[in-house]
Short mmCIF file of C-alpha atoms in Angstrom, two decimals:
data_model
loop_
_atom_site.label_atom_id
_atom_site.label_comp_id
_atom_site.label_asym_id
_atom_site.label_seq_id
_atom_site.Cartn_x
_atom_site.Cartn_y
_atom_site.Cartn_z
CA UNK A 7 45.45 -140.94 51.33
CA UNK A 8 48.64 -140.98 53.36
CA UNK A 9 51.42 -138.45 52.07
CA UNK A 10 54.09 -140.93 50.29
CA UNK A 11 57.40 -141.71 52.60
CA UNK A 12 60.82 -141.50 51.90
CA UNK A 13 62.21 -145.06 51.31
CA UNK A 14 64.91 -143.86 53.46
CA UNK A 15 62.35 -144.05 56.45
CA UNK A 16 62.03 -147.84 55.73
CA UNK A 17 65.66 -148.53 55.13
CA UNK A 18 68.00 -145.58 57.07
CA UNK A 19 71.01 -144.29 55.55
CA UNK A 20 74.12 -145.43 57.84
CA UNK A 21 74.88 -141.56 58.79
CA UNK A 22 71.83 -142.54 61.55
CA UNK A 23 72.79 -144.00 64.77
CA UNK A 24 71.58 -147.91 65.32
CA UNK A 25 69.33 -147.21 67.86
CA UNK A 26 67.09 -144.86 65.43
CA UNK A 27 67.39 -147.72 62.96
CA UNK A 28 66.66 -150.61 65.55
CA UNK A 29 63.60 -148.48 66.55
CA UNK A 30 62.55 -147.67 62.81
CA UNK A 31 62.61 -151.57 62.21
CA UNK A 32 60.30 -152.41 65.37
CA UNK A 33 56.87 -152.65 63.83
CA UNK A 34 57.63 -154.54 60.87
CA UNK A 35 59.86 -157.14 63.21
CA UNK A 36 57.20 -157.55 65.74
CA UNK A 37 54.88 -158.41 62.43
CA UNK A 38 57.43 -160.82 61.29
CA UNK A 39 57.97 -162.29 64.41
CA UNK A 40 53.53 -163.25 65.15
CA UNK A 41 54.06 -164.60 61.80
CA UNK A 42 56.67 -166.88 62.37
CA UNK A 43 55.37 -168.27 65.29
CA UNK A 44 51.52 -168.90 63.57
CA UNK A 45 53.45 -170.57 60.99
CA UNK A 46 55.20 -173.01 62.73
CA UNK A 47 52.06 -173.81 64.74
CA UNK A 48 51.12 -176.98 63.92
CA UNK A 49 53.59 -177.49 60.99
CA UNK A 50 53.38 -181.00 60.75
CA UNK A 51 50.27 -181.64 62.46
CA UNK A 52 48.50 -182.59 59.00
CA UNK A 53 49.97 -184.98 56.62
CA UNK A 54 50.78 -184.50 53.08
CA UNK A 55 47.98 -183.90 50.80
CA UNK A 56 48.28 -185.16 46.96
CA UNK A 57 49.79 -181.69 45.28
CA UNK A 58 52.49 -181.80 47.94
CA UNK A 59 53.10 -185.59 47.00
CA UNK A 60 53.51 -184.26 43.62
CA UNK A 61 55.85 -181.98 44.64
CA UNK A 62 58.27 -183.95 45.97
CA UNK A 63 57.90 -186.62 43.50
CA UNK A 64 58.63 -183.49 40.75
CA UNK A 65 61.59 -182.05 42.98
CA UNK A 66 63.11 -185.96 43.56
CA UNK A 67 63.28 -186.61 39.82
CA UNK A 68 63.95 -182.93 38.73
CA UNK A 69 66.32 -182.69 35.51
CA UNK A 70 66.08 -179.51 33.90
CA UNK A 71 65.05 -179.98 30.16
CA UNK A 72 64.12 -177.79 27.47
CA UNK A 73 61.18 -177.54 26.76
CA UNK A 74 60.43 -177.01 30.25
CA UNK A 75 56.89 -176.00 32.35
CA UNK A 76 57.61 -174.72 35.84
CA UNK A 77 61.08 -175.87 36.96
CA UNK A 78 62.25 -173.14 39.41
CA UNK A 79 60.56 -173.90 42.73
CA UNK A 80 61.45 -177.86 42.15
CA UNK A 81 65.20 -176.74 41.75
CA UNK A 82 64.85 -175.12 44.76
CA UNK A 83 63.02 -177.63 46.44
CA UNK A 84 65.57 -180.14 45.16
CA UNK A 85 68.39 -178.58 46.78
CA UNK A 86 65.96 -177.68 49.88
CA UNK A 87 65.97 -181.90 50.47
CA UNK A 88 69.22 -182.34 50.80
CA UNK A 89 69.09 -181.04 54.36
CA UNK A 90 66.00 -182.79 55.75
CA UNK A 91 62.97 -184.89 54.29
CA UNK A 92 60.11 -184.28 57.31
CA UNK A 93 57.60 -182.63 57.09
CA UNK A 94 58.08 -179.42 58.89
CA UNK A 95 61.58 -179.30 56.88
CA UNK A 96 59.81 -179.35 53.52
CA UNK A 97 57.17 -177.11 54.48
CA UNK A 98 60.03 -174.43 55.63
CA UNK A 99 60.97 -173.65 52.45
CA UNK A 100 57.71 -171.99 52.05
CA UNK A 101 57.56 -170.41 55.27
CA UNK A 102 61.07 -168.59 54.50
CA UNK A 103 59.27 -166.82 50.76
CA UNK A 104 56.19 -165.70 53.16
CA UNK A 105 57.86 -164.30 55.52
CA UNK A 106 60.15 -162.57 52.83
CA UNK A 107 56.58 -161.44 51.11
CA UNK A 108 55.26 -160.16 54.08
CA UNK A 109 58.05 -157.64 54.51
CA UNK A 110 58.17 -156.71 50.55
CA UNK A 111 54.37 -155.94 50.75
CA UNK A 112 55.30 -153.83 53.74
CA UNK A 113 58.10 -152.27 51.42
CA UNK A 114 55.96 -151.81 48.73
CA UNK A 115 53.55 -150.31 50.58
CA UNK A 116 55.63 -147.82 52.25
CA UNK A 117 56.96 -146.76 48.82
CA UNK A 118 53.32 -146.16 47.10
CA UNK A 119 51.62 -145.16 49.89
CA UNK A 120 53.23 -144.43 53.40
CA UNK A 121 54.28 -146.70 56.42
CA UNK A 122 50.94 -147.01 57.99
CA UNK A 123 49.52 -148.33 54.94
CA UNK A 124 52.42 -150.79 54.62
CA UNK A 125 52.08 -152.30 58.10
CA UNK A 126 48.80 -153.05 57.96
CA UNK A 127 49.42 -154.39 54.69
CA UNK A 128 52.04 -156.19 55.99
CA UNK A 129 49.94 -157.45 59.47
CA UNK A 130 47.06 -158.54 57.19
CA UNK A 131 48.67 -161.87 55.23
CA UNK A 132 50.80 -162.43 58.56
CA UNK A 133 47.65 -163.09 60.31
CA UNK A 134 45.55 -164.30 57.14
CA UNK A 135 44.27 -168.30 57.10
CA UNK A 136 44.70 -168.50 53.47
CA UNK A 137 48.96 -167.26 53.53
CA UNK A 138 48.98 -169.41 56.74
CA UNK A 139 47.75 -172.32 54.86
CA UNK A 140 50.24 -171.94 51.77
CA UNK A 141 53.21 -171.35 54.16
CA UNK A 142 52.36 -174.64 55.58
CA UNK A 143 52.64 -176.90 52.64
CA UNK A 144 54.72 -177.80 50.29
CA UNK A 145 54.12 -175.93 46.93
CA UNK A 146 54.98 -172.68 44.85
CA UNK A 147 52.42 -170.29 46.31
CA UNK A 148 54.39 -168.73 48.66
CA UNK A 149 57.66 -168.11 45.95
CA UNK A 150 55.20 -166.69 43.33
CA UNK A 151 54.14 -163.76 46.14
CA UNK A 152 57.75 -163.20 46.99
CA UNK A 153 58.68 -163.20 43.57
CA UNK A 154 55.78 -160.92 42.06
CA UNK A 155 56.42 -158.36 45.34
CA UNK A 156 60.26 -158.25 44.44
CA UNK A 157 59.90 -157.95 41.04
CA UNK A 158 56.83 -154.74 41.42
CA UNK A 159 59.34 -153.53 43.75
CA UNK A 160 62.12 -153.35 41.64
CA UNK A 161 60.07 -152.17 38.84
CA UNK A 162 58.61 -149.21 40.72
CA UNK A 163 62.20 -147.73 41.12
CA UNK A 164 62.37 -148.22 37.04
CA UNK A 165 59.17 -146.07 37.11
CA UNK A 166 60.45 -143.39 39.21
CA UNK A 167 63.96 -142.75 38.90
CA UNK A 168 65.51 -145.44 36.35
CA UNK A 169 68.59 -147.25 36.91
CA UNK A 170 70.30 -150.33 34.71
CA UNK A 171 70.39 -152.21 38.36
CA UNK A 172 66.64 -152.01 38.97
CA UNK A 173 65.41 -153.15 35.58
CA UNK A 174 68.16 -155.97 35.91
CA UNK A 175 66.55 -156.85 39.21
CA UNK A 176 63.02 -156.57 37.49
CA UNK A 177 63.86 -158.90 34.82
CA UNK A 178 65.31 -161.55 37.05
CA UNK A 179 62.54 -161.65 39.45
CA UNK A 180 60.02 -162.00 36.38
CA UNK A 181 61.99 -164.45 34.54
CA UNK A 182 62.12 -166.75 37.40
CA UNK A 183 58.48 -166.21 38.18
CA UNK A 184 57.21 -167.49 35.07
CA UNK A 185 59.48 -170.29 35.39
CA UNK A 186 57.84 -170.87 38.75
CA UNK A 187 54.16 -170.92 37.03
CA UNK A 188 53.02 -170.21 33.42
CA UNK A 189 49.67 -168.09 34.83
CA UNK A 190 52.33 -165.32 36.38
CA UNK A 191 53.22 -164.22 32.83
CA UNK A 192 50.04 -161.96 33.50
CA UNK A 193 51.26 -159.53 35.68
CA UNK A 194 53.97 -158.97 33.26
CA UNK A 195 51.20 -157.65 30.95
CA UNK A 196 50.52 -155.08 33.60
CA UNK A 197 54.24 -154.10 33.62
CA UNK A 198 54.66 -153.52 29.27
CA UNK A 199 51.39 -151.44 29.74
CA UNK A 200 53.15 -149.08 32.23
CA UNK A 201 56.49 -148.84 31.02
CA UNK A 202 55.14 -148.03 27.47
CA UNK A 203 53.16 -145.52 28.95
CA UNK A 204 55.80 -143.94 31.30
CA UNK A 205 58.50 -144.04 28.45
CA UNK A 206 56.56 -143.65 25.45
CA UNK A 207 58.85 -140.21 25.07
CA UNK A 208 62.41 -141.74 26.61
CA UNK A 209 63.86 -143.92 23.79
CA UNK A 210 66.73 -144.95 25.68
CA UNK A 211 64.41 -146.39 28.76
CA UNK A 212 61.82 -147.47 26.29
CA UNK A 213 64.20 -149.80 24.24
CA UNK A 214 66.09 -151.04 27.64
CA UNK A 215 62.58 -152.18 29.08
CA UNK A 216 62.25 -153.77 25.56
CA UNK A 217 65.13 -155.64 25.55
CA UNK A 218 64.04 -156.57 29.57
CA UNK A 219 60.53 -157.62 27.86
CA UNK A 220 62.32 -159.62 25.28
CA UNK A 221 64.38 -161.52 27.72
CA UNK A 222 61.40 -162.37 29.88
CA UNK A 223 59.77 -163.59 26.77
CA UNK A 224 62.80 -165.86 25.23
CA UNK A 225 62.41 -167.88 28.41
CA UNK A 226 58.67 -168.03 28.58
CA UNK A 227 58.65 -169.47 24.85
CA UNK A 228 59.46 -173.36 25.68
CA UNK A 229 56.60 -172.92 28.35
CA UNK A 230 54.18 -171.35 25.80
CA UNK A 231 55.04 -173.90 22.94
CA UNK A 232 54.00 -176.19 25.64
CA UNK A 233 50.91 -174.79 26.71
CA UNK A 234 49.80 -174.61 23.06
CA UNK A 235 51.75 -177.24 20.54
CA UNK A 236 52.25 -179.69 23.85
CA UNK A 237 48.66 -179.18 24.62
CA UNK A 238 49.56 -178.90 28.26
CA UNK A 239 46.61 -176.02 28.79
CA UNK A 240 43.99 -178.20 26.91
CA UNK A 241 44.98 -180.73 29.27
CA UNK A 242 44.99 -178.92 32.43
CA UNK A 243 41.77 -177.24 31.88
CA UNK A 244 39.96 -180.70 30.79
CA UNK A 245 41.45 -182.43 34.05
CA UNK A 246 42.00 -180.04 36.69
CA UNK A 247 39.34 -177.18 36.74
CA UNK A 248 36.29 -178.17 34.10
CA UNK A 249 34.16 -179.26 37.00
CA UNK A 250 34.11 -175.60 38.66
CA UNK A 251 31.93 -173.21 37.98
CA UNK A 252 32.68 -170.07 36.32
CA UNK A 253 32.96 -167.06 39.07
CA UNK A 254 30.05 -165.49 40.43
CA UNK A 255 29.55 -162.18 41.78
CA UNK A 256 30.13 -164.26 45.35
CA UNK A 257 32.97 -165.78 43.97
CA UNK A 258 34.88 -162.42 42.68
CA UNK A 259 33.89 -160.18 45.87
CA UNK A 260 34.55 -163.34 48.50
CA UNK A 261 37.98 -163.35 47.36
CA UNK A 262 38.71 -159.94 49.47
CA UNK A 263 37.26 -162.48 52.57
CA UNK A 264 39.45 -165.39 51.65
CA UNK A 265 42.53 -162.90 51.22
CA UNK A 266 42.09 -161.58 54.89
CA UNK A 267 39.61 -163.22 57.38
CA UNK A 268 38.58 -166.76 56.55
CA UNK A 269 39.66 -169.72 54.09
CA UNK A 270 38.58 -171.34 52.48
CA UNK A 271 35.29 -170.02 51.52
CA UNK A 272 33.16 -173.08 50.72
CA UNK A 273 34.29 -174.73 54.28
CA UNK A 274 32.85 -171.33 55.49
CA UNK A 275 29.24 -172.09 53.81
CA UNK A 276 29.29 -175.52 54.74
CA UNK A 277 30.10 -175.11 58.13
CA UNK A 278 26.79 -173.50 57.90
CA UNK A 279 25.06 -176.37 56.40
CA UNK A 280 25.51 -174.74 52.92
CA UNK A 281 26.83 -177.78 50.99
CA UNK A 282 27.87 -176.88 47.46
CA UNK A 283 30.16 -179.01 44.86
CA UNK A 284 32.82 -177.99 42.61
CA UNK A 285 30.50 -176.24 40.25
CA UNK A 286 27.84 -175.37 43.05
CA UNK A 287 29.18 -172.26 44.48
CA UNK A 288 26.90 -169.90 42.16
CA UNK A 289 24.93 -167.02 42.97
CA UNK A 290 21.54 -168.69 42.41
CA UNK A 291 22.47 -171.46 44.25
CA UNK A 292 24.08 -169.82 47.25
CA UNK A 293 21.07 -167.12 47.84
CA UNK A 294 18.39 -170.09 47.59
CA UNK A 295 20.16 -171.91 50.29
CA UNK A 296 21.34 -169.10 52.21
CA UNK A 297 17.56 -168.24 53.02
CA UNK A 298 16.87 -171.67 54.65
CA UNK A 299 19.93 -171.23 57.24
CA UNK A 300 19.93 -168.57 60.02
CA UNK A 301 23.01 -167.75 60.97
CA UNK A 302 24.62 -165.02 62.39
CA UNK A 303 28.16 -165.56 61.98
CA UNK A 304 27.47 -165.89 58.43
CA UNK A 305 25.81 -163.10 57.85
CA UNK A 306 28.54 -161.58 59.94
CA UNK A 307 31.08 -162.72 57.45
CA UNK A 308 29.12 -161.40 54.45
CA UNK A 309 28.58 -157.87 56.15
CA UNK A 310 32.68 -157.43 56.69
CA UNK A 311 33.06 -158.51 52.84
CA UNK A 312 30.96 -155.30 52.20
CA UNK A 313 33.37 -153.41 54.63
CA UNK A 314 36.51 -154.62 52.50
CA UNK A 315 34.85 -153.78 49.50
CA UNK A 316 34.45 -150.42 50.61
CA UNK A 317 37.80 -150.11 51.80
CA UNK A 318 39.13 -151.30 48.83
CA UNK A 319 37.20 -148.73 46.43
CA UNK A 320 38.30 -145.78 48.86
CA UNK A 321 41.87 -146.42 48.32
CA UNK A 322 40.78 -146.20 44.39
CA UNK A 323 39.07 -142.78 44.73
CA UNK A 324 42.21 -141.09 45.20
CA UNK A 325 42.69 -141.56 41.42
CA UNK A 326 40.13 -139.45 40.62
CA UNK A 327 41.31 -136.51 43.01
CA UNK A 328 42.61 -133.10 41.64
CA UNK A 329 46.17 -134.73 42.15
CA UNK A 330 45.97 -138.31 41.65
CA UNK A 331 48.95 -140.12 42.69
CA UNK A 332 51.29 -141.77 40.59
CA UNK A 333 52.53 -144.53 42.22
CA UNK A 334 48.60 -145.43 43.30
CA UNK A 335 47.92 -145.69 39.67
CA UNK A 336 51.02 -148.39 38.99
CA UNK A 337 49.47 -150.38 41.90
CA UNK A 338 45.84 -150.62 40.89
CA UNK A 339 47.10 -151.76 37.20
CA UNK A 340 49.18 -154.70 38.96
CA UNK A 341 46.27 -155.33 40.47
CA UNK A 342 43.35 -155.26 38.48
CA UNK A 343 44.61 -155.98 34.80
CA UNK A 344 45.87 -159.33 36.31
CA UNK A 345 42.86 -160.04 37.88
CA UNK A 346 40.66 -159.07 35.25
CA UNK A 347 42.60 -161.07 32.26
CA UNK A 348 41.87 -164.24 35.12
CA UNK A 349 38.20 -163.88 34.99
CA UNK A 350 38.76 -163.25 31.21
CA UNK A 351 40.21 -166.68 30.73
CA UNK A 352 37.56 -167.95 33.69
CA UNK A 353 34.61 -167.28 31.69
CA UNK A 354 36.23 -167.63 28.03
CA UNK A 355 37.26 -171.51 29.17
CA UNK A 356 37.69 -173.13 32.22
CA UNK A 357 37.73 -171.23 35.73
CA UNK A 358 40.83 -170.39 37.13
CA UNK A 359 39.79 -167.81 39.69
CA UNK A 360 41.19 -169.91 42.54
CA UNK A 361 42.85 -168.29 45.45
CA UNK A 362 46.41 -170.19 44.98
CA UNK A 363 46.40 -168.30 41.55
CA UNK A 364 45.76 -165.23 42.72
CA UNK A 365 48.76 -165.04 45.34
CA UNK A 366 50.13 -163.52 42.26
CA UNK A 367 48.12 -160.42 43.38
CA UNK A 368 46.57 -160.93 46.33
CA UNK A 369 49.46 -158.49 48.41
CA UNK A 370 48.16 -155.71 46.11
CA UNK A 371 44.84 -155.97 47.09
CA UNK A 372 45.64 -155.92 50.50
CA UNK A 373 47.62 -152.58 50.11
CA UNK A 374 45.14 -151.02 48.23
CA UNK A 375 42.75 -152.16 50.98
CA UNK A 376 45.20 -151.13 54.04
CA UNK A 377 45.42 -147.48 52.25
CA UNK A 378 41.25 -147.41 52.36
CA UNK A 379 41.10 -148.04 55.82
CA UNK A 380 43.64 -145.18 56.44
CA UNK A 381 41.49 -142.90 54.83
CA UNK A 382 38.73 -143.87 57.47
CA UNK A 383 40.97 -144.01 60.23
CA UNK A 384 41.89 -139.85 59.17
CA UNK A 385 38.44 -139.54 58.77
CA UNK A 386 37.05 -141.14 61.52
CA UNK A 387 38.70 -143.11 64.06
CA UNK A 388 35.67 -144.29 65.77
CA UNK A 389 34.46 -145.74 62.83
CA UNK A 390 38.21 -147.31 62.13
CA UNK A 391 38.30 -148.74 65.95
CA UNK A 392 34.70 -150.66 64.79
CA UNK A 393 36.06 -151.73 61.96
CA UNK A 394 39.30 -152.98 63.47
CA UNK A 395 37.22 -154.45 66.29
CA UNK A 396 35.03 -156.58 63.50
CA UNK A 397 37.98 -157.46 61.91
CA UNK A 398 39.59 -158.93 64.84
CA UNK A 399 36.52 -161.15 65.13
CA UNK A 400 36.51 -162.16 62.13
CA UNK A 401 40.14 -163.54 61.84
CA UNK A 402 40.17 -165.06 65.27
CA UNK A 403 37.42 -167.04 63.76
CA UNK A 404 39.07 -167.93 60.88
CA UNK A 405 42.14 -169.13 62.54
CA UNK A 406 40.50 -171.21 65.01
CA UNK A 407 38.48 -173.03 62.07
CA UNK A 408 41.82 -173.27 60.15
CA UNK A 409 43.58 -174.77 63.34
CA UNK A 410 41.22 -177.09 64.85
CA UNK A 411 39.84 -178.36 61.50
CA UNK A 412 41.21 -181.12 59.35
CA UNK A 413 41.69 -179.81 55.80
CA UNK A 414 44.35 -182.52 54.38
CA UNK A 415 44.20 -186.62 54.49
CA UNK A 416 44.91 -187.87 57.90
CA UNK A 417 47.74 -190.49 56.68
CA UNK A 418 49.00 -190.05 60.38
CA UNK A 419 45.46 -190.81 61.61
CA UNK A 420 45.03 -193.64 59.80
CA UNK A 421 48.55 -195.20 60.32
CA UNK A 422 48.57 -195.36 63.86
CA UNK A 423 44.82 -196.35 63.96
CA UNK A 424 46.32 -199.56 61.90
CA UNK A 425 49.28 -199.82 63.95
CA UNK A 426 47.52 -199.44 67.28
CA UNK A 427 45.08 -202.37 66.44
CA UNK A 428 46.56 -204.97 64.30
CA UNK A 429 48.19 -207.95 65.50
CA UNK A 430 52.23 -209.36 64.54
CA UNK A 431 50.62 -211.64 61.68
CA UNK A 432 48.61 -209.83 60.18
CA UNK A 433 48.71 -208.61 56.65
CA UNK A 434 48.55 -204.46 56.05
CA UNK A 435 48.03 -203.57 51.96
CA UNK A 436 47.26 -199.85 50.53
CA UNK A 437 45.30 -200.01 47.50
CA UNK A 438 47.10 -196.73 45.53
CA UNK A 439 49.56 -196.20 42.85
CA UNK A 440 53.51 -196.37 43.61
CA UNK A 441 54.17 -192.60 44.29
CA UNK A 442 51.02 -191.91 46.75
CA UNK A 443 52.19 -195.03 48.40
CA UNK A 444 55.28 -193.88 49.40
CA UNK A 445 54.47 -190.82 50.26
CA UNK A 446 51.11 -191.45 51.70
CA UNK A 447 50.24 -194.26 54.74
CA UNK A 448 54.17 -195.37 53.95
CA UNK A 449 55.45 -192.32 54.78
CA UNK A 450 53.79 -192.36 58.68
CA UNK A 451 53.77 -196.20 59.33
CA UNK A 452 56.33 -196.87 62.16
CA UNK A 453 57.04 -200.72 60.35
CA UNK A 454 57.60 -199.89 56.75
CA UNK A 455 58.87 -202.77 55.99
CA UNK A 456 55.37 -204.62 56.50
CA UNK A 457 53.32 -202.50 54.78
CA UNK A 458 52.72 -203.89 51.01
CA UNK A 459 51.38 -202.18 47.95
CA UNK A 460 48.65 -203.46 45.44
CA UNK A 461 49.16 -201.39 42.69
CA UNK A 462 45.78 -200.14 41.23
CA UNK A 463 45.69 -201.91 37.59
CA UNK A 464 44.29 -198.50 36.30
CA UNK A 465 40.42 -200.06 35.65
CA UNK A 466 38.34 -201.83 38.33
CA UNK A 467 38.05 -204.60 35.43
CA UNK A 468 41.70 -205.03 35.56
CA UNK A 469 41.99 -206.07 39.53
CA UNK A 470 41.70 -209.79 38.74
CA UNK A 471 42.49 -212.22 40.95
CA UNK A 472 45.60 -213.45 39.04
CA UNK A 473 46.40 -209.74 39.24
CA UNK A 474 45.97 -209.55 42.88
CA UNK A 475 47.86 -212.96 43.73
CA UNK A 476 50.55 -211.45 41.34
CA UNK A 477 50.73 -207.89 43.29
CA UNK A 478 51.36 -208.99 46.89
CA UNK A 479 52.81 -212.67 46.22
CA UNK A 480 55.66 -211.90 48.92
CA UNK A 481 52.57 -211.33 51.55
CA UNK A 482 50.90 -214.53 50.99
CA UNK A 483 48.97 -216.86 52.12
CA UNK A 484 47.23 -214.57 54.75
CA UNK A 485 48.38 -215.62 58.00
CA UNK A 486 45.76 -213.95 60.08
CA UNK A 487 43.90 -210.72 58.98
CA UNK A 488 43.95 -208.03 56.22
CA UNK A 489 43.94 -204.37 56.86
CA UNK A 490 43.33 -202.98 53.57
CA UNK A 491 43.51 -199.12 53.02
CA UNK A 492 41.75 -197.42 50.44
CA UNK A 493 41.78 -194.21 49.30
CA UNK A 494 40.71 -192.77 45.40
CA UNK A 495 39.26 -196.19 44.29
CA UNK A 496 37.06 -196.49 47.01
CA UNK A 497 34.16 -196.75 45.26
CA UNK A 498 35.46 -199.21 43.12
CA UNK A 499 33.63 -201.81 45.12
CA UNK A 500 33.46 -204.76 43.02
CA UNK A 501 37.27 -204.52 42.58
CA UNK A 502 37.71 -204.13 46.46
CA UNK A 503 35.65 -207.18 47.49
CA UNK A 504 37.83 -208.64 45.24
CA UNK A 505 40.65 -207.94 46.75
CA UNK A 506 39.13 -209.19 50.04
CA UNK A 507 38.18 -212.73 48.49
CA UNK A 508 40.92 -213.04 46.76
CA UNK A 509 43.50 -212.38 50.03
CA UNK A 510 41.15 -213.81 52.63
CA UNK A 511 39.54 -216.43 50.92
CA UNK A 512 35.30 -217.19 50.18
CA UNK A 513 33.50 -216.47 52.33
CA UNK A 514 35.26 -213.49 54.06
CA UNK A 515 34.28 -210.64 56.96
CA UNK A 516 34.61 -207.18 57.29
CA UNK A 517 34.85 -206.89 60.87
CA UNK A 518 35.86 -202.93 61.35
CA UNK A 519 35.60 -200.53 59.04
CA UNK A 520 36.69 -196.72 60.06
CA UNK A 521 36.65 -193.59 57.27
CA UNK A 522 39.28 -190.57 57.85
CA UNK A 523 37.65 -187.88 56.49
CA UNK A 524 38.74 -184.39 56.10
CA UNK A 525 37.54 -181.24 54.77
CA UNK A 526 38.80 -180.90 51.48
CA UNK A 527 39.88 -184.26 49.96
CA UNK A 528 38.68 -187.59 49.70
CA UNK A 529 38.57 -189.69 52.66
CA UNK A 530 40.70 -192.80 53.44
CA UNK A 531 39.14 -196.21 54.39
CA UNK A 532 40.53 -198.56 56.69
CA UNK A 533 39.32 -201.97 56.51
CA UNK A 534 40.15 -205.04 58.74
CA UNK A 535 38.82 -208.20 56.87
CA UNK A 536 38.99 -211.96 58.70
CA UNK A 537 37.87 -214.98 57.05
CA UNK A 538 34.52 -216.26 58.26
CA UNK A 539 31.69 -218.36 58.01
CA UNK A 540 29.08 -215.60 57.31
CA UNK A 541 30.03 -213.00 53.91
CA UNK A 542 29.64 -209.18 54.55
CA UNK A 543 30.61 -207.65 51.26
CA UNK A 544 30.66 -204.04 50.45
CA UNK A 545 27.50 -202.50 49.39
CA UNK A 546 27.19 -201.40 45.67
CA UNK A 547 27.20 -197.65 45.17
CA UNK A 548 23.93 -195.90 44.92
#
């Protein structure tokens, strides 16, 4: 392991001249510059996806009330929206926190292990497809990493040389962290263990720590009430994650791969003809299909996952040396205790073992992996160079897939396709709900006043001719052709045929049908319907 370095080497004192200060900051500055370029590249190429739409809606309608669930990010986004509303601008907020997270990863890595580890640990998320993805979306996950790291850095100073300033910094950042997402309370469990053990014989700081935990708990109480009495937890488990399989060894260990070189793991498998549903990523299912596919690249990523595991374990072995590092023990606690609790909840209820939730502790995994790499470097530099080359190959492949594949719904493509092919008198209708209508097709269509919403009534049976005519009364009668955009409700073929027959008359003809697919989400279907002599209706789903 590296020898620990003085924090003054990271944040030089005023006595050093400007040249020395600048020279010391050049490596991390270059990493941040690289990270900025990768996050700005293709920032607005992909359209908004569902959760981004919900973020915008929740920010627009945000009003602070008690009880609350996760108000902090939406409060920040609401303020950010005062200065712009484009996709790139709104995603820029995530970039700011992503860059801050990289710097705090560097700071914590330097403080816990050493400067080499800090630089490597900062480089890993700067080029990681997973971290770049969350930096390019209007969601709270980079804010979670930022606040988690900031609070951990503050607490590391409390544990080593306690001051009320550092303690206040920890309380503030942890409070904002749980106000961003309830899952984040898990890291406070690790904090409590460390504080209790460290100050078990120091009454003053044990009491001060207890007061700090009480303040954090006070802010968590309204959230806890909603999760329990309010039933939010059960509702989330039932609607959002019930279809996912319990995490097997593949998902658990594969998380290291997703943190570093390739994300998402299921798309790596699907790109090699291993098609798995939400509940299909089990160890037995994966192995049974893996042996039917001969592919060197998939085996390469599996092999590099084994390398990451070895590096991770090597860093932990220092805990069992003759002179174990106390700081490394802290970092291990912040890493493994929340991860273990997430696994427990995933098996006890429904799976929450997803990369986006693990952004809370992902930087700590990267610091430990980096520390293990430094061990290899000090032992056999040739082996370390080989690992570096394999890593560069793996992350290059991951970045290539990330920037060349479409992950989110292609609303821009659908809007352009209709706009380029429609006639001036054609009717453009989207079958959706108001919140998704405003932030999906309508957001990207050049002539917004010419697109009409057919609000989904809640079920296919309620989509009657009378309801359709009522919804589109200002657009009817049809003067030329009907362009219908279907998303989320495309399997309701009887209802869609009812739309066609109501608007275009009986019989009608589907003249064009185009599907805009993406890796992560349900496809968008575009139909061009014209009145015709012979009917051609949608086939019933199998």
